[in-house]
Tab-separated table of C-alpha atoms and ligand atoms in Angstrom:
chain	number	residue	atom	x	y	z
A	1	MET	CA	112.868	260.188	-41.252
A	2	ILE	CA	112.893	258.245	-38.111
A	3	SER	CA	111.383	260.882	-36.229
A	4	ALA	CA	108.873	262.025	-38.879
A	5	LEU	CA	105.856	259.881	-37.645
A	6	PRO	CA	105.706	261.074	-34.039
A	7	THR	CA	105.605	264.567	-35.052
A	8	VAL	CA	102.405	263.890	-37.099
A	9	ARG	CA	100.728	262.232	-34.133
A	10	PRO	CA	102.368	261.586	-30.795
A	11	ALA	CA	102.851	257.595	-29.948
A	12	GLU	CA	100.043	256.286	-28.009
A	13	LEU	CA	98.971	252.944	-26.658
A	14	SER	CA	95.286	251.862	-26.796
A	15	ARG	CA	93.231	248.747	-25.552
A	16	ASP	CA	90.321	249.855	-27.786
A	17	PRO	CA	90.030	247.144	-30.513
A	18	ALA	CA	89.005	249.626	-32.966
A	19	ALA	CA	91.854	252.059	-32.448
A	20	ARG	CA	94.076	249.113	-32.508
A	21	ALA	CA	92.742	247.950	-35.724
A	22	ALA	CA	93.055	251.344	-37.302
A	23	LEU	CA	96.794	251.553	-36.142
A	24	TRP	CA	97.567	248.049	-37.433
A	25	SER	CA	95.943	248.919	-40.778
A	26	VAL	CA	98.414	252.078	-41.110
A	27	ARG	CA	101.262	249.739	-40.055
A	28	LYS	CA	100.460	247.141	-42.572
A	29	GLY	CA	99.816	249.296	-45.414
A	30	LEU	CA	103.091	251.391	-44.492
A	31	TYR	CA	105.391	249.664	-47.053
A	32	ALA	CA	102.889	249.899	-49.904
A	33	ALA	CA	101.782	253.415	-49.291
A	34	VAL	CA	105.407	254.504	-49.078
A	35	ALA	CA	106.609	252.400	-52.028
A	36	GLU	CA	103.620	253.945	-54.030
A	37	ALA	CA	105.173	257.359	-53.547
A	38	ARG	CA	108.429	256.262	-55.363
A	39	PRO	CA	109.577	258.137	-58.402
A	40	PRO	CA	107.948	256.673	-61.617
A	41	GLY	CA	110.163	253.920	-63.159
A	42	THR	CA	111.950	253.082	-60.048
A	43	THR	CA	112.027	250.105	-57.986
A	44	ALA	CA	111.387	250.175	-54.321
A	45	LEU	CA	113.923	248.011	-52.478
A	46	LEU	CA	113.056	246.979	-48.959
A	47	GLU	CA	115.672	245.765	-46.500
A	48	ASP	CA	115.220	243.549	-43.461
A	49	VAL	CA	118.161	243.756	-41.016
A	50	VAL	CA	118.411	243.083	-37.246
A	51	VAL	CA	120.599	244.130	-34.344
A	52	PRO	CA	120.546	243.499	-30.598
A	53	VAL	CA	117.710	245.777	-29.230
A	54	GLU	CA	120.085	247.859	-26.943
A	55	ARG	CA	122.079	248.896	-30.237
A	56	LEU	CA	118.903	249.671	-32.145
A	57	ALA	CA	118.821	253.412	-31.450
A	58	ALA	CA	122.664	253.768	-32.366
A	59	ALA	CA	122.210	251.551	-35.576
A	60	CYS	CA	119.192	253.685	-36.469
A	61	ARG	CA	121.233	256.851	-36.307
A	62	GLU	CA	124.119	255.407	-38.298
A	63	LEU	CA	121.789	253.853	-40.969
A	64	ALA	CA	120.014	257.245	-41.445
A	65	GLY	CA	123.554	258.911	-41.900
A	66	LEU	CA	124.704	256.125	-44.221
A	67	LEU	CA	121.474	256.616	-46.270
A	68	ALA	CA	122.250	260.317	-46.377
A	69	GLU	CA	125.947	259.846	-47.089
A	70	HIS	CA	124.974	257.758	-50.151
A	71	GLY	CA	122.360	260.522	-51.623
A	72	TYR	CA	119.252	258.717	-50.666
A	73	THR	CA	117.132	261.573	-50.247
A	74	ASP	CA	113.720	260.084	-49.382
A	75	PRO	CA	114.500	256.671	-47.668
A	76	VAL	CA	112.118	255.538	-44.956
A	77	ILE	CA	113.026	253.275	-41.875
A	78	PHE	CA	110.456	251.307	-40.041
A	79	GLY	CA	110.396	247.847	-38.493
A	80	HIS	CA	109.749	246.001	-35.057
A	81	ALA	CA	111.725	247.981	-32.621
A	82	LYS	CA	111.010	245.388	-29.824
A	83	ASP	CA	112.899	242.898	-31.924
A	84	GLY	CA	115.761	245.308	-33.180
A	85	ASN	CA	114.424	244.453	-36.639
A	86	LEU	CA	114.668	247.347	-39.154
A	87	HIS	CA	113.121	247.496	-42.564
A	88	PHE	CA	114.044	250.500	-44.745
A	89	MET	CA	113.161	251.401	-48.081
A	90	ILE	CA	115.104	252.940	-50.875
A	91	THR	CA	114.338	253.422	-54.427
A	92	GLU	CA	116.530	252.969	-57.458
A	93	ASP	CA	116.419	252.811	-61.124
A	94	THR	CA	117.613	249.210	-61.572
A	95	GLU	CA	118.410	250.007	-65.341
A	96	ASP	CA	120.734	252.904	-64.591
A	97	PRO	CA	124.328	251.941	-63.909
A	98	ALA	CA	124.960	254.987	-61.608
A	99	ASP	CA	122.031	253.835	-59.330
A	100	LEU	CA	123.544	250.379	-59.348
A	101	ALA	CA	126.867	251.702	-58.437
A	102	ARG	CA	125.468	253.468	-55.498
A	103	LEU	CA	123.407	250.314	-54.423
A	104	GLU	CA	126.664	248.431	-54.428
A	105	ALA	CA	128.635	250.895	-52.472
A	106	PHE	CA	125.592	251.364	-50.145
A	107	THR	CA	125.166	247.571	-49.507
A	108	GLU	CA	128.845	247.192	-48.608
A	109	ASP	CA	128.563	249.901	-45.993
A	110	LEU	CA	125.433	248.414	-44.814
A	111	VAL	CA	126.925	245.079	-44.128
A	112	ARG	CA	129.559	246.671	-42.202
A	113	LEU	CA	127.368	248.540	-39.994
A	114	ILE	CA	125.220	245.697	-39.051
A	115	LEU	CA	128.012	243.415	-38.481
A	116	ARG	CA	129.505	245.926	-36.283
A	117	HIS	CA	126.685	246.016	-34.151
A	118	GLY	CA	126.625	242.264	-33.791
A	119	GLY	CA	123.577	242.053	-35.882
A	120	ASN	CA	122.258	239.639	-38.503
A	121	LEU	CA	122.035	240.751	-42.238
A	122	LYS	CA	118.597	239.280	-42.565
A	123	ALA	CA	115.913	239.129	-39.968
A	124	GLU	CA	112.339	237.777	-40.612
A	125	HIS	CA	112.182	237.686	-44.250
A	126	GLY	CA	114.947	235.151	-45.415
A	127	THR	CA	118.277	235.868	-47.199
A	128	GLY	CA	116.977	236.099	-50.606
A	129	ARG	CA	119.337	237.408	-53.301
A	130	ALA	CA	120.410	240.800	-51.624
A	131	MET	CA	122.228	239.341	-48.938
A	132	ALA	CA	123.254	235.901	-50.445
A	133	PRO	CA	126.808	237.285	-51.410
A	134	PHE	CA	127.430	238.512	-47.819
A	135	ILE	CA	126.628	235.454	-45.814
A	136	ASP	CA	130.380	234.477	-45.583
A	137	ARG	CA	131.034	237.934	-43.841
A	138	GLN	CA	128.877	236.947	-41.134
A	139	TYR	CA	129.546	233.310	-40.725
A	140	SER	CA	132.737	231.240	-40.771
A	141	ALA	CA	134.008	229.671	-43.999
A	142	ALA	CA	133.464	226.324	-42.418
A	143	LEU	CA	129.758	227.065	-41.649
A	144	VAL	CA	129.168	228.558	-45.048
A	145	GLU	CA	130.657	225.460	-46.564
A	146	VAL	CA	128.432	223.101	-44.563
A	147	LEU	CA	125.263	225.088	-45.774
A	148	HIS	CA	126.752	224.730	-49.475
A	149	GLY	CA	127.004	221.217	-48.716
A	150	VAL	CA	123.315	220.718	-47.354
A	151	LYS	CA	122.124	222.625	-50.526
A	152	ARG	CA	124.222	220.298	-52.780
A	153	ALA	CA	122.916	217.338	-51.099
A	154	PHE	CA	119.197	218.224	-51.734
A	155	ASP	CA	119.970	220.052	-55.043
A	156	PRO	CA	122.930	218.496	-56.779
A	157	ALA	CA	121.902	220.025	-60.181
A	158	GLY	CA	121.657	223.452	-58.592
A	159	VAL	CA	118.032	224.087	-60.118
A	160	LEU	CA	116.356	225.153	-56.899
A	161	ASN	CA	116.391	228.892	-56.648
A	162	PRO	CA	119.789	229.368	-58.099
A	163	GLY	CA	121.523	232.415	-56.464
A	164	VAL	CA	119.062	232.723	-53.693
A	165	VAL	CA	120.253	232.389	-50.103
A	166	LEU	CA	123.606	230.831	-51.285
A	167	THR	CA	125.720	231.918	-54.120
A	168	ALA	CA	129.177	231.946	-55.219
A	169	ASP	CA	128.541	235.198	-57.077
A	170	THR	CA	129.729	238.374	-55.381
A	171	ARG	CA	127.630	240.572	-57.151
A	172	ALA	CA	124.374	238.533	-57.125
A	173	HIS	CA	122.706	241.220	-55.273
A	174	LEU	CA	122.891	243.716	-58.402
A	175	GLN	CA	121.672	241.377	-61.027
A	176	ASP	CA	118.210	240.295	-62.112
A	177	LEU	CA	116.686	243.303	-60.255
A	178	LYS	CA	113.149	243.809	-61.178
A	179	PRO	CA	112.798	246.746	-63.338
A	180	VAL	CA	109.118	248.479	-62.829
A	181	ASP	CA	107.692	249.610	-66.115
A	182	ARG	CA	104.931	252.018	-66.805
A	183	VAL	CA	102.015	250.252	-68.196
A	184	ASP	CA	98.469	251.548	-67.109
A	185	ASP	CA	97.656	254.520	-65.184
A	186	GLU	CA	95.087	252.573	-63.152
A	187	VAL	CA	97.760	250.294	-61.660
A	188	ASP	CA	101.181	251.709	-62.341
A	189	ARG	CA	101.351	252.685	-58.520
A	190	CYS	CA	101.123	249.137	-57.455
A	191	VAL	CA	103.953	247.719	-55.477
A	192	GLU	CA	102.880	244.005	-55.716
A	193	CYS	CA	102.349	243.725	-51.935
A	194	GLY	CA	99.509	241.312	-52.374
A	195	TYR	CA	96.998	242.583	-49.785
A	196	CYS	CA	94.280	242.767	-52.400
A	197	GLU	CA	94.459	239.060	-53.029
A	198	PRO	CA	92.574	237.610	-50.041
A	199	VAL	CA	89.364	239.595	-51.085
A	200	CYS	CA	89.446	238.948	-54.725
A	201	PRO	CA	86.583	236.781	-55.919
A	202	SER	CA	88.512	235.231	-58.687
A	203	ARG	CA	91.627	234.344	-56.746
A	204	ASP	CA	90.868	230.614	-56.697
A	205	LEU	CA	89.726	230.523	-60.475
A	206	THR	CA	92.315	232.364	-62.078
A	207	LEU	CA	94.306	235.381	-61.067
A	208	THR	CA	94.461	237.964	-58.581
A	209	PRO	CA	94.664	241.572	-58.908
A	210	ARG	CA	98.161	241.531	-58.269
A	211	GLN	CA	98.751	238.716	-60.613
A	212	ARG	CA	96.646	240.728	-63.316
A	213	ILE	CA	99.127	243.624	-63.031
A	214	VAL	CA	102.236	241.514	-63.052
A	215	VAL	CA	101.043	240.002	-66.411
A	216	ARG	CA	100.313	243.348	-67.894
A	217	ARG	CA	103.949	244.530	-66.664
A	218	ALA	CA	105.554	241.291	-68.182
A	219	ARG	CA	103.658	242.059	-71.449
A	220	ALA	CA	104.727	245.625	-71.398
A	221	ARG	CA	108.292	244.269	-70.895
A	222	ALA	CA	108.250	241.683	-73.584
A	223	GLU	CA	106.965	244.400	-75.836
A	224	ALA	CA	109.776	246.589	-75.071
A	225	ASP	CA	112.208	243.852	-75.758
A	226	GLY	CA	110.807	242.822	-78.964
A	227	ASP	CA	109.651	239.696	-78.064
A	228	LEU	CA	106.542	239.248	-79.951
A	229	ALA	CA	105.909	235.554	-79.633
A	230	LEU	CA	105.766	236.170	-75.566
A	231	VAL	CA	103.281	239.290	-76.293
A	232	ALA	CA	101.227	237.061	-78.275
A	233	ALA	CA	101.141	234.186	-75.693
A	234	LEU	CA	100.463	236.601	-73.024
A	235	ASP	CA	97.583	238.162	-74.968
A	236	GLU	CA	96.017	234.990	-75.577
A	237	GLN	CA	96.425	233.575	-71.920
A	238	GLN	CA	95.421	236.796	-70.332
A	239	GLN	CA	92.154	237.014	-72.125
A	240	TYR	CA	90.473	234.516	-69.927
A	241	GLU	CA	92.840	234.417	-67.186
A	242	SER	CA	93.087	238.249	-66.461
A	243	ILE	CA	90.196	239.871	-68.431
A	244	ASP	CA	87.075	237.520	-68.808
A	245	THR	CA	87.160	236.147	-65.444
A	246	CYS	CA	87.691	239.665	-63.246
A	247	ALA	CA	84.525	240.247	-61.280
A	248	VAL	CA	85.262	244.077	-61.786
A	249	ASP	CA	83.772	244.482	-58.290
A	250	GLY	CA	86.346	246.974	-56.946
A	251	LEU	CA	86.723	244.786	-53.729
A	252	CYS	CA	90.701	244.882	-54.271
A	253	ALA	CA	90.450	248.819	-53.845
A	254	SER	CA	88.940	248.177	-50.466
A	255	ALA	CA	92.071	246.202	-49.163
A	256	CYS	CA	94.823	247.876	-51.093
A	257	PRO	CA	96.800	250.243	-49.134
A	258	VAL	CA	96.996	252.877	-52.057
A	259	GLY	CA	93.291	252.269	-53.261
A	260	ILE	CA	94.061	250.708	-56.522
A	261	ASP	CA	90.972	249.362	-58.307
A	262	THR	CA	92.362	246.499	-60.834
A	263	GLY	CA	88.646	246.112	-61.889
A	264	ALA	CA	88.873	249.753	-63.203
A	265	LEU	CA	91.502	248.599	-65.534
A	266	VAL	CA	89.920	245.503	-66.592
A	267	LYS	CA	86.720	247.400	-67.395
A	268	ARG	CA	88.845	249.518	-69.806
A	269	LEU	CA	90.403	246.689	-71.405
A	270	ARG	CA	87.134	245.015	-71.809
A	271	GLY	CA	85.956	248.281	-73.300
A	272	GLU	CA	89.098	248.488	-75.724
A	273	ARG	CA	87.944	245.101	-77.072
A	274	ARG	CA	84.612	245.992	-78.041
A	275	GLY	CA	84.030	247.182	-81.585
A	276	ARG	CA	82.352	250.534	-82.294
A	277	LEU	CA	79.006	249.117	-82.860
A	278	SER	CA	78.900	247.033	-79.836
A	279	ALA	CA	80.257	249.995	-77.621
A	280	GLY	CA	77.389	252.298	-79.278
A	281	LEU	CA	74.684	249.904	-78.775
A	282	TRP	CA	75.343	249.324	-75.102
A	283	ARG	CA	75.781	253.191	-74.584
A	284	ALA	CA	72.562	253.759	-76.173
A	285	ALA	CA	70.898	250.995	-73.914
A	286	ALA	CA	72.458	252.680	-70.843
A	287	ARG	CA	71.039	255.881	-71.587
A	288	HIS	CA	67.400	254.396	-72.239
A	289	TRP	CA	67.721	251.401	-69.712
A	290	ASP	CA	63.877	251.369	-69.131
A	291	THR	CA	63.235	251.170	-72.594
A	292	ALA	CA	66.119	248.570	-73.391
A	293	THR	CA	64.743	246.333	-70.727
A	294	ALA	CA	61.220	246.558	-71.765
A	295	ALA	CA	62.194	245.752	-75.469
A	296	ALA	CA	64.260	242.754	-74.204
A	297	GLY	CA	61.000	241.690	-72.382
A	298	ARG	CA	58.800	241.997	-75.227
A	299	THR	CA	61.454	240.177	-77.320
A	300	LEU	CA	61.330	237.353	-75.124
A	301	ASP	CA	57.472	237.228	-75.160
A	302	ALA	CA	57.341	237.169	-78.934
A	303	ALA	CA	60.128	234.525	-79.189
A	304	ALA	CA	57.968	232.323	-77.047
A	305	HIS	CA	55.420	232.274	-79.696
A	306	VAL	CA	57.699	231.753	-82.509
A	307	PRO	CA	59.234	228.328	-83.954
A	308	PRO	CA	62.607	228.123	-82.227
A	309	GLY	CA	64.332	227.500	-85.648
A	310	LEU	CA	63.245	230.863	-86.664
A	311	ILE	CA	65.311	232.470	-83.834
A	312	THR	CA	68.323	230.299	-83.514
A	313	ALA	CA	69.791	231.041	-86.917
A	314	PRO	CA	69.484	234.837	-86.606
A	315	ASN	CA	70.588	234.832	-82.926
A	316	ARG	CA	73.767	232.938	-83.902
A	317	ALA	CA	74.422	235.412	-86.761
A	318	ALA	CA	73.972	238.197	-84.453
A	319	ARG	CA	76.223	236.702	-82.051
A	320	ALA	CA	78.931	236.136	-84.491
A	321	LEU	CA	78.525	239.820	-85.940
A	322	ILE	CA	78.335	241.805	-82.919
A	323	GLY	CA	79.807	239.626	-80.309
A	324	PRO	CA	79.030	236.737	-77.941
A	325	ASP	CA	79.455	239.226	-75.120
A	326	THR	CA	76.796	241.668	-76.528
A	327	VAL	CA	74.177	239.459	-77.714
A	328	PRO	CA	72.883	236.910	-75.347
A	329	LEU	CA	72.438	233.266	-76.647
A	330	TRP	CA	68.642	232.373	-76.853
A	331	SER	CA	67.412	228.984	-75.985
A	332	THR	CA	63.791	227.581	-75.554
A	333	ASP	CA	64.810	227.078	-71.990
A	334	LEU	CA	64.522	230.996	-71.572
A	335	PRO	CA	61.285	232.273	-69.888
A	336	SER	CA	59.088	234.862	-71.571
A	337	GLY	CA	59.558	238.570	-70.525
A	338	GLY	CA	57.285	238.663	-67.658
A	339	ARG	CA	55.613	241.653	-66.173
A	340	ARG	CA	57.518	244.877	-65.068
A	341	ARG	CA	57.892	244.970	-61.167
A	342	SER	CA	56.401	247.877	-59.081
A	343	CYS	CA	58.927	249.164	-56.635
B	401	SF4	S1	96.968	246.423	-56.262
B	401	SF4	FE1	97.287	244.752	-54.784
B	401	SF4	S2	99.521	244.033	-54.884
B	401	SF4	FE2	99.009	246.369	-56.014
B	401	SF4	S3	99.467	247.578	-54.297
B	401	SF4	FE3	97.360	247.486	-54.044
B	401	SF4	S4	97.133	245.698	-52.666
B	401	SF4	FE4	99.195	245.642	-53.373
C-alpha cells in the first residue's frame, strides 16, 4: 500500500501553479476518495499518529505489518512525511462485535508501536476519543493528573465533551462509534468530509450538503431504532432546513472528491412529495414548454382585464388543491404576459 501510488505515477516536483493545484486537489481529496470505496455499511476510521522523522520509514513498515497481522486487507497509509505524521485509514463495521474486538487489539498494538518509536499518539487533529484512554501510556501519571485537574477547574460538572481527550474509561475508544447506515443511493458514498460546504449557496441560511446527508442518516437510524417521535421531528424540521432551501444547483458535486450531487437527492425528495396530479401537470408542461409559457402569458394578459376578486378566490383554491409550489400566487402587482422574445 505504501508504495502503491509511486507505481501509478512517479513522484515529481513542480513549480507550475496549475500542476501544483492539481496535485493538491488529489491530496486533499485522498481521504474522501479512499473512504468512499469502503465496503457498504462500514465506517472509515482515520488515525493520526506521529513519529520522529528519522523513524518514519521503520514505523511505516511496522505499521503495514501490523495492519496485515490484524487482517486489515485494504488499509491506506498517507500523511505528511516531512513531519513524520502518518494518517491511515481502516474500515470497520462498528456494530459487529468481532470487528470491535479486532479494533481493540489493533489499537493496543498501535499504541505500543508508536510509543516504542518515541512518537505521539496524536499529531495534528487532537486526541479525540480514539486515543483518550491511552494518554497515561504516553505521559506520566503526575502530568495526566494535572490535565484532569485543569479540566475539572473549567468544567466541574464534566459536561464539556465528556470522554473526549481525557477519560477514565479504558474502553472509551470502542464506544459511541458512528455507524453508517445506507440511506439514499445518491449520497451513500458520502464520508462527511465537508469539502462541499464552502460552495453551497444555502450554507449561511440553513444546511450544507453534508448536513443534509447527516440529517437523512439520523432519520434512518431513528427509524431503525423505532424512535418515531424523532423521525417525525426530523421530517418536520428537514422540510424547510434541508429540502425547501436547497438550491439544487449541483455546485456541491464540483467540490466533492467523490462527485456527490446532494441536489440530485433533494430533487428526488421534492418529486416524491408531489402528488400525481402535480407531477403530471409539470411533466406535460416540460414536454410542451413553448405552449405552456405562451398559455401562462395569455393567462396573465387576461387577468389584467378581469376584476381581481374573480381571480383571487380560484387562485387560492387551486393552490390549496394542487399545491403552492405548483400554482403560483397571483396578485395585482404581476405584469401582463408581454410579447414573445425573438432570440
Ligand atoms: S457530499 Fe460533501 S461531505 Fe459528503 S463526501 Fe462529498 S464533499 Fe464530503
